[in-house]
mmCIF file of C-alpha atoms in Angstrom:
data_model
loop_
_atom_site.group_PDB
_atom_site.id
_atom_site.type_symbol
_atom_site.label_atom_id
_atom_site.label_comp_id
_atom_site.label_asym_id
_atom_site.label_seq_id
_atom_site.Cartn_x
_atom_site.Cartn_y
_atom_site.Cartn_z
ATOM 1 C CA MET A 76 -13.347 -11.981 1.605
ATOM 2 C CA GLN A 77 -14.199 -8.920 1.343
ATOM 3 C CA PRO A 78 -16.024 -7.325 -1.933
ATOM 4 C CA VAL A 79 -13.509 -6.202 -4.660
ATOM 5 C CA ARG A 80 -14.636 -2.453 -4.109
ATOM 6 C CA ASP A 81 -12.983 -2.796 -0.599
ATOM 7 C CA ARG A 82 -9.901 -4.337 -2.176
ATOM 8 C CA LEU A 83 -8.970 -1.624 -4.714
ATOM 9 C CA ILE A 84 -7.123 1.382 -3.016
ATOM 10 C CA VAL A 85 -6.578 4.427 -5.305
ATOM 11 C CA GLY A 86 -2.782 6.161 -5.185
ATOM 12 C CA LEU A 87 -3.583 9.576 -4.720
ATOM 13 C CA ASP A 88 0.121 10.528 -6.235
ATOM 14 C CA LEU A 89 -0.681 13.759 -7.144
ATOM 15 C CA PRO A 90 1.127 17.800 -6.498
ATOM 16 C CA THR A 91 -1.731 19.196 -4.516
ATOM 17 C CA ILE A 92 -5.211 19.004 -2.493
ATOM 18 C CA GLY A 93 -7.209 20.563 -5.661
ATOM 19 C CA ASP A 94 -5.890 17.594 -7.532
ATOM 20 C CA ALA A 95 -6.488 14.859 -5.392
ATOM 21 C CA GLU A 96 -10.322 17.054 -4.282
ATOM 22 C CA LYS A 97 -11.137 16.795 -8.650
ATOM 23 C CA VAL A 98 -10.007 12.954 -8.415
ATOM 24 C CA VAL A 99 -12.147 11.912 -4.769
ATOM 25 C CA ALA A 100 -15.010 13.979 -6.415
ATOM 26 C CA ALA A 101 -14.881 12.164 -9.722
ATOM 27 C CA LEU A 102 -14.819 8.704 -7.736
ATOM 28 C CA ASP A 103 -16.932 9.107 -5.139
ATOM 29 C CA ASP A 104 -19.582 6.568 -5.512
ATOM 30 C CA THR A 105 -16.788 4.467 -7.116
ATOM 31 C CA VAL A 106 -13.975 4.070 -4.606
ATOM 32 C CA ASP A 107 -13.719 3.984 -0.648
ATOM 33 C CA PHE A 108 -9.939 3.743 -0.254
ATOM 34 C CA TYR A 109 -7.264 6.310 -1.122
ATOM 35 C CA LYS A 110 -3.709 5.532 -0.584
ATOM 36 C CA ILE A 111 -1.921 9.149 0.760
ATOM 37 C CA GLY A 112 2.314 9.667 0.246
ATOM 38 C CA TYR A 113 5.071 12.013 0.590
ATOM 39 C CA GLN A 114 4.047 14.055 -2.332
ATOM 40 C CA LEU A 115 0.507 14.347 -0.977
ATOM 41 C CA VAL A 116 1.461 14.478 2.644
ATOM 42 C CA PHE A 117 3.967 17.507 2.065
ATOM 43 C CA ALA A 118 0.925 19.143 0.206
ATOM 44 C CA GLY A 119 -1.374 19.606 3.361
ATOM 45 C CA GLY A 120 -2.243 15.853 2.519
ATOM 46 C CA LEU A 121 -2.543 15.047 6.686
ATOM 47 C CA GLU A 122 -5.473 17.118 7.128
ATOM 48 C CA PHE A 123 -7.090 16.224 3.783
ATOM 49 C CA ALA A 124 -6.965 12.753 5.488
ATOM 50 C CA ARG A 125 -8.596 13.432 7.968
ATOM 51 C CA ASP A 126 -11.182 15.368 5.959
ATOM 52 C CA LEU A 127 -11.504 11.897 3.937
ATOM 53 C CA ILE A 128 -11.728 9.740 6.964
ATOM 54 C CA ALA A 129 -14.460 12.123 8.753
ATOM 55 C CA SER A 130 -16.405 11.647 5.284
ATOM 56 C CA GLY A 131 -16.205 8.089 5.307
ATOM 57 C CA LYS A 132 -13.721 7.091 3.220
ATOM 58 C CA LYS A 133 -11.073 4.523 4.257
ATOM 59 C CA ILE A 134 -6.873 6.029 3.935
ATOM 60 C CA PHE A 135 -4.029 4.054 3.631
ATOM 61 C CA LEU A 136 -1.035 6.359 4.751
ATOM 62 C CA ASP A 137 2.036 5.206 3.171
ATOM 63 C CA MET A 138 4.723 7.074 4.721
ATOM 64 C CA LYS A 139 7.126 4.186 5.163
ATOM 65 C CA LEU A 140 8.699 4.922 8.578
ATOM 66 C CA LEU A 141 12.174 3.443 9.917
ATOM 67 C CA ASP A 142 13.837 5.414 12.626
ATOM 68 C CA ILE A 143 14.876 4.952 15.961
ATOM 69 C CA ASP A 144 12.056 2.424 18.259
ATOM 70 C CA ASN A 145 11.203 5.741 20.470
ATOM 71 C CA THR A 146 10.440 7.469 17.316
ATOM 72 C CA VAL A 147 8.335 5.050 15.504
ATOM 73 C CA ALA A 148 6.251 4.546 18.606
ATOM 74 C CA ARG A 149 5.071 8.150 18.939
ATOM 75 C CA GLY A 150 4.493 8.584 15.373
ATOM 76 C CA VAL A 151 2.456 5.233 15.183
ATOM 77 C CA GLU A 152 0.666 6.492 18.494
ATOM 78 C CA ASN A 153 -0.306 9.714 16.616
ATOM 79 C CA VAL A 154 -1.684 7.681 13.022
ATOM 80 C CA VAL A 155 -3.553 5.792 15.385
ATOM 81 C CA ALA A 156 -5.236 8.839 16.558
ATOM 82 C CA MET A 157 -6.235 9.465 13.068
ATOM 83 C CA ASN A 158 -8.039 6.476 12.855
ATOM 84 C CA VAL A 159 -6.594 5.736 9.612
ATOM 85 C CA SER A 160 -6.806 2.198 8.285
ATOM 86 C CA MET A 161 -3.527 0.973 7.091
ATOM 87 C CA LEU A 162 -0.143 2.630 7.960
ATOM 88 C CA THR A 163 2.769 1.220 6.157
ATOM 89 C CA LEU A 164 6.989 1.171 7.647
ATOM 90 C CA HIS A 165 10.114 -0.495 6.502
ATOM 91 C CA ALA A 166 9.951 -4.098 7.396
ATOM 92 C CA TYR A 167 12.936 -4.020 9.288
ATOM 93 C CA PRO A 168 12.289 -6.209 13.024
ATOM 94 C CA LYS A 169 13.070 -3.351 15.611
ATOM 95 C CA ALA A 170 11.061 -0.700 13.673
ATOM 96 C CA MET A 171 7.793 -3.224 13.279
ATOM 97 C CA ALA A 172 8.434 -4.570 17.007
ATOM 98 C CA ALA A 173 7.932 -0.702 18.256
ATOM 99 C CA ALA A 174 5.411 0.219 16.102
ATOM 100 C CA VAL A 175 3.122 -3.237 16.692
ATOM 101 C CA GLU A 176 3.443 -1.875 20.376
ATOM 102 C CA ALA A 177 2.178 1.390 20.042
ATOM 103 C CA ALA A 178 -0.481 0.508 18.044
ATOM 104 C CA ARG A 179 -1.583 -2.623 20.160
ATOM 105 C CA GLY A 180 -5.340 -2.079 20.765
ATOM 106 C CA SER A 181 -6.188 0.140 17.830
ATOM 107 C CA ASP A 182 -8.016 -0.800 14.465
ATOM 108 C CA LEU A 183 -4.730 -0.048 12.531
ATOM 109 C CA CYS A 184 -3.174 -2.413 10.008
ATOM 110 C CA LEU A 185 0.145 -1.900 10.100
ATOM 111 C CA LEU A 186 2.025 -3.076 6.817
ATOM 112 C CA GLY A 187 6.139 -3.746 6.417
ATOM 113 C CA VAL A 188 7.095 -2.280 3.125
ATOM 114 C CA THR A 189 9.518 -5.346 1.884
ATOM 115 C CA VAL A 190 11.165 -4.376 -1.160
ATOM 116 C CA LEU A 191 9.805 -1.433 -3.393
ATOM 117 C CA THR A 192 7.847 -2.662 -7.023
ATOM 118 C CA SER A 193 10.019 0.122 -8.627
ATOM 119 C CA MET A 194 13.403 -2.037 -7.606
ATOM 120 C CA ASP A 195 14.861 -5.155 -9.317
ATOM 121 C CA ALA A 196 17.897 -7.086 -8.883
ATOM 122 C CA ASP A 197 20.340 -4.521 -9.708
ATOM 123 C CA ASP A 198 18.699 -2.093 -8.170
ATOM 124 C CA LEU A 199 19.261 -4.381 -4.805
ATOM 125 C CA LYS A 200 22.933 -5.416 -5.367
ATOM 126 C CA ASP A 201 23.591 -1.201 -5.961
ATOM 127 C CA ALA A 202 21.981 -0.307 -2.506
ATOM 128 C CA GLY A 203 24.586 -3.195 -1.036
ATOM 129 C CA TYR A 204 21.933 -6.067 -0.474
ATOM 130 C CA ALA A 205 23.172 -9.489 -1.700
ATOM 131 C CA ASP A 206 20.085 -11.044 -1.811
ATOM 132 C CA ASP A 207 17.590 -10.929 -5.121
ATOM 133 C CA PRO A 208 14.541 -9.502 -4.505
ATOM 134 C CA ALA A 209 12.209 -12.434 -3.846
ATOM 135 C CA THR A 210 14.575 -13.823 -1.222
ATOM 136 C CA LEU A 211 14.649 -10.305 0.948
ATOM 137 C CA VAL A 212 11.007 -10.405 0.221
ATOM 138 C CA GLY A 213 10.657 -13.329 1.928
ATOM 139 C CA ARG A 214 12.734 -12.551 4.945
ATOM 140 C CA ARG A 215 11.164 -9.649 5.399
ATOM 141 C CA ALA A 216 7.821 -11.109 5.193
ATOM 142 C CA LYS A 217 8.864 -13.793 7.662
ATOM 143 C CA GLN A 218 10.138 -11.065 10.505
ATOM 144 C CA ALA A 219 6.682 -9.209 9.702
ATOM 145 C CA ARG A 220 5.177 -12.070 10.399
ATOM 146 C CA ASP A 221 6.817 -12.391 13.327
ATOM 147 C CA ALA A 222 6.380 -8.591 14.752
ATOM 148 C CA GLY A 223 2.632 -9.264 14.653
ATOM 149 C CA MET A 224 2.380 -6.865 11.776
ATOM 150 C CA GLY A 225 -0.981 -6.568 10.282
ATOM 151 C CA GLY A 226 0.252 -7.305 6.678
ATOM 152 C CA VAL A 227 2.866 -6.618 4.233
ATOM 153 C CA VAL A 228 3.770 -4.487 1.065
ATOM 154 C CA CYS A 229 5.411 -6.767 -1.689
ATOM 155 C CA SER A 230 5.193 -6.779 -5.678
ATOM 156 C CA ALA A 231 2.174 -9.018 -6.878
ATOM 157 C CA ARG A 232 5.104 -11.203 -8.514
ATOM 158 C CA GLU A 233 6.224 -12.625 -4.611
ATOM 159 C CA ALA A 234 2.084 -12.450 -3.542
ATOM 160 C CA ALA A 235 1.727 -16.376 -3.664
ATOM 161 C CA MET A 236 5.063 -17.053 -1.822
ATOM 162 C CA VAL A 237 4.085 -14.292 0.744
ATOM 163 C CA ARG A 238 0.863 -15.717 1.583
ATOM 164 C CA GLY A 239 2.165 -19.107 1.834
ATOM 165 C CA ILE A 240 4.195 -17.068 4.335
ATOM 166 C CA VAL A 241 2.071 -14.872 6.851
ATOM 167 C CA GLY A 242 -0.575 -17.704 6.181
ATOM 168 C CA PRO A 243 -4.376 -16.233 5.469
ATOM 169 C CA ASP A 244 -5.044 -13.686 7.955
ATOM 170 C CA MET A 245 -2.346 -10.974 7.271
ATOM 171 C CA ALA A 246 -3.029 -8.241 4.682
ATOM 172 C CA VAL A 247 -1.052 -8.935 1.539
ATOM 173 C CA VAL A 248 -0.889 -5.516 -0.131
ATOM 174 C CA THR A 249 0.681 -4.829 -4.047
ATOM 175 C CA PRO A 250 1.093 -1.830 -5.318
ATOM 176 C CA GLY A 251 2.689 -1.815 -8.585
ATOM 177 C CA ILE A 252 -0.981 -2.799 -10.483
ATOM 178 C CA ARG A 253 -1.111 -2.423 -14.079
ATOM 179 C CA PRO A 254 -4.397 -3.085 -16.347
ATOM 180 C CA ALA A 255 -4.269 -4.667 -19.720
ATOM 181 C CA GLY A 256 -2.794 -1.966 -22.334
ATOM 182 C CA ALA A 257 -1.343 0.290 -19.227
ATOM 183 C CA ASP A 258 2.112 1.881 -19.128
ATOM 184 C CA HIS A 259 4.476 0.118 -16.183
ATOM 185 C CA GLY A 260 5.992 3.748 -15.795
ATOM 186 C CA ASP A 261 8.828 3.612 -13.415
ATOM 187 C CA GLN A 262 7.447 -0.193 -12.168
ATOM 188 C CA LYS A 263 9.749 -3.043 -12.181
ATOM 189 C CA ARG A 264 7.712 -5.844 -11.018
ATOM 190 C CA VAL A 265 4.293 -5.388 -12.309
ATOM 191 C CA VAL A 266 1.155 -7.594 -12.927
ATOM 192 C CA ALA A 267 -2.569 -7.297 -14.225
ATOM 193 C CA PRO A 268 -5.140 -7.192 -11.233
ATOM 194 C CA ALA A 269 -7.065 -10.618 -11.225
ATOM 195 C CA ASP A 270 -3.627 -12.209 -11.659
ATOM 196 C CA ALA A 271 -2.375 -10.442 -8.522
ATOM 197 C CA LEU A 272 -5.336 -11.142 -6.373
ATOM 198 C CA LYS A 273 -5.002 -15.001 -7.602
ATOM 199 C CA ALA A 274 -1.704 -14.882 -5.942
ATOM 200 C CA GLY A 275 -2.781 -14.042 -2.608
ATOM 201 C CA ALA A 276 -3.187 -10.577 -2.542
ATOM 202 C CA SER A 277 -5.771 -8.971 -0.336
ATOM 203 C CA HIS A 278 -5.458 -5.180 -1.330
ATOM 204 C CA LEU A 279 -4.285 -3.686 -5.060
ATOM 205 C CA VAL A 280 -2.898 0.002 -4.956
ATOM 206 C CA VAL A 281 -3.341 1.605 -8.455
ATOM 207 C CA ALA A 282 -2.726 5.028 -8.756
ATOM 208 C CA ARG A 283 -1.477 6.539 -12.323
ATOM 209 C CA PRO A 284 -4.062 4.245 -14.231
ATOM 210 C CA ILE A 285 -6.862 5.675 -12.471
ATOM 211 C CA VAL A 286 -5.851 9.043 -11.539
ATOM 212 C CA LYS A 287 -3.978 10.086 -14.806
ATOM 213 C CA ALA A 288 -6.672 8.914 -16.612
ATOM 214 C CA ALA A 289 -9.461 11.154 -18.586
ATOM 215 C CA ASP A 290 -12.269 9.442 -16.842
ATOM 216 C CA PRO A 291 -10.976 8.305 -13.865
ATOM 217 C CA ALA A 292 -14.312 6.568 -12.826
ATOM 218 C CA ALA A 293 -14.640 4.649 -15.986
ATOM 219 C CA ALA A 294 -11.455 3.203 -15.282
ATOM 220 C CA ALA A 295 -11.754 2.449 -11.825
ATOM 221 C CA ARG A 296 -14.951 0.822 -12.802
ATOM 222 C CA ALA A 297 -12.671 -1.288 -15.573
ATOM 223 C CA ILE A 298 -10.007 -2.148 -12.655
ATOM 224 C CA LEU A 299 -12.756 -3.680 -10.481
ATOM 225 C CA ALA A 300 -14.262 -5.550 -13.741
ATOM 226 C CA GLU A 301 -10.597 -7.076 -14.061
ATOM 227 C CA MET A 302 -10.844 -8.224 -10.675
ATOM 228 C CA ASP A 303 -14.109 -10.010 -10.516
ATOM 229 C CA TYR A 304 -12.192 -12.566 -12.463
ATOM 230 C CA ALA A 305 -10.335 -13.637 -9.744
ATOM 231 C CA PRO A 306 -11.487 -16.095 -7.388
ATOM 232 C CA ALA A 307 -13.232 -14.714 -4.020
#
């Protein structure tokens, strides 16, 4: 099992590259893995990702791709060329199959997003799904496994179920992590760091509790300490 430092991914959910640079500088000796999503991508985040990779950091590019097969495949090919460590796409079978073929032979870990951690049963119903979150997560985890994906993204509340479906080798990445006493924000299915690891998560994504903290490095160290209580 990887050291806890390699299992913590800090989400750079920030409005500008300048803001992200300040957080990365503050976390330099503490964190090696960063998530970059839509907000920062549209502010120059792809070039920033390349710079971080060149400096020895690892990048989780959270783009949640979903499109026709050819478009997904061509996009994945370009992400492979960036030397990104992880890339998300929505866990739809055809999209996953196209992405897996495009990434074949590379070190890119493709992650299928099951159900967003901001969604609960009522949200799924409003979106036209008949399934509750756990049922839909389980179905999509099986589809990701069968497609040959590198892992899945799910709430830590479903991590134990997902780990049972995908086996010991696939990544189970859990956002919606909140340390003890932290505000839940817009996340509805949250779990504490050690509990997420005990449930079977391989990596934890933490954004606001670190990047919005008065002392990001201290906040990250506190979360790493919580993670140390989980079994390896």
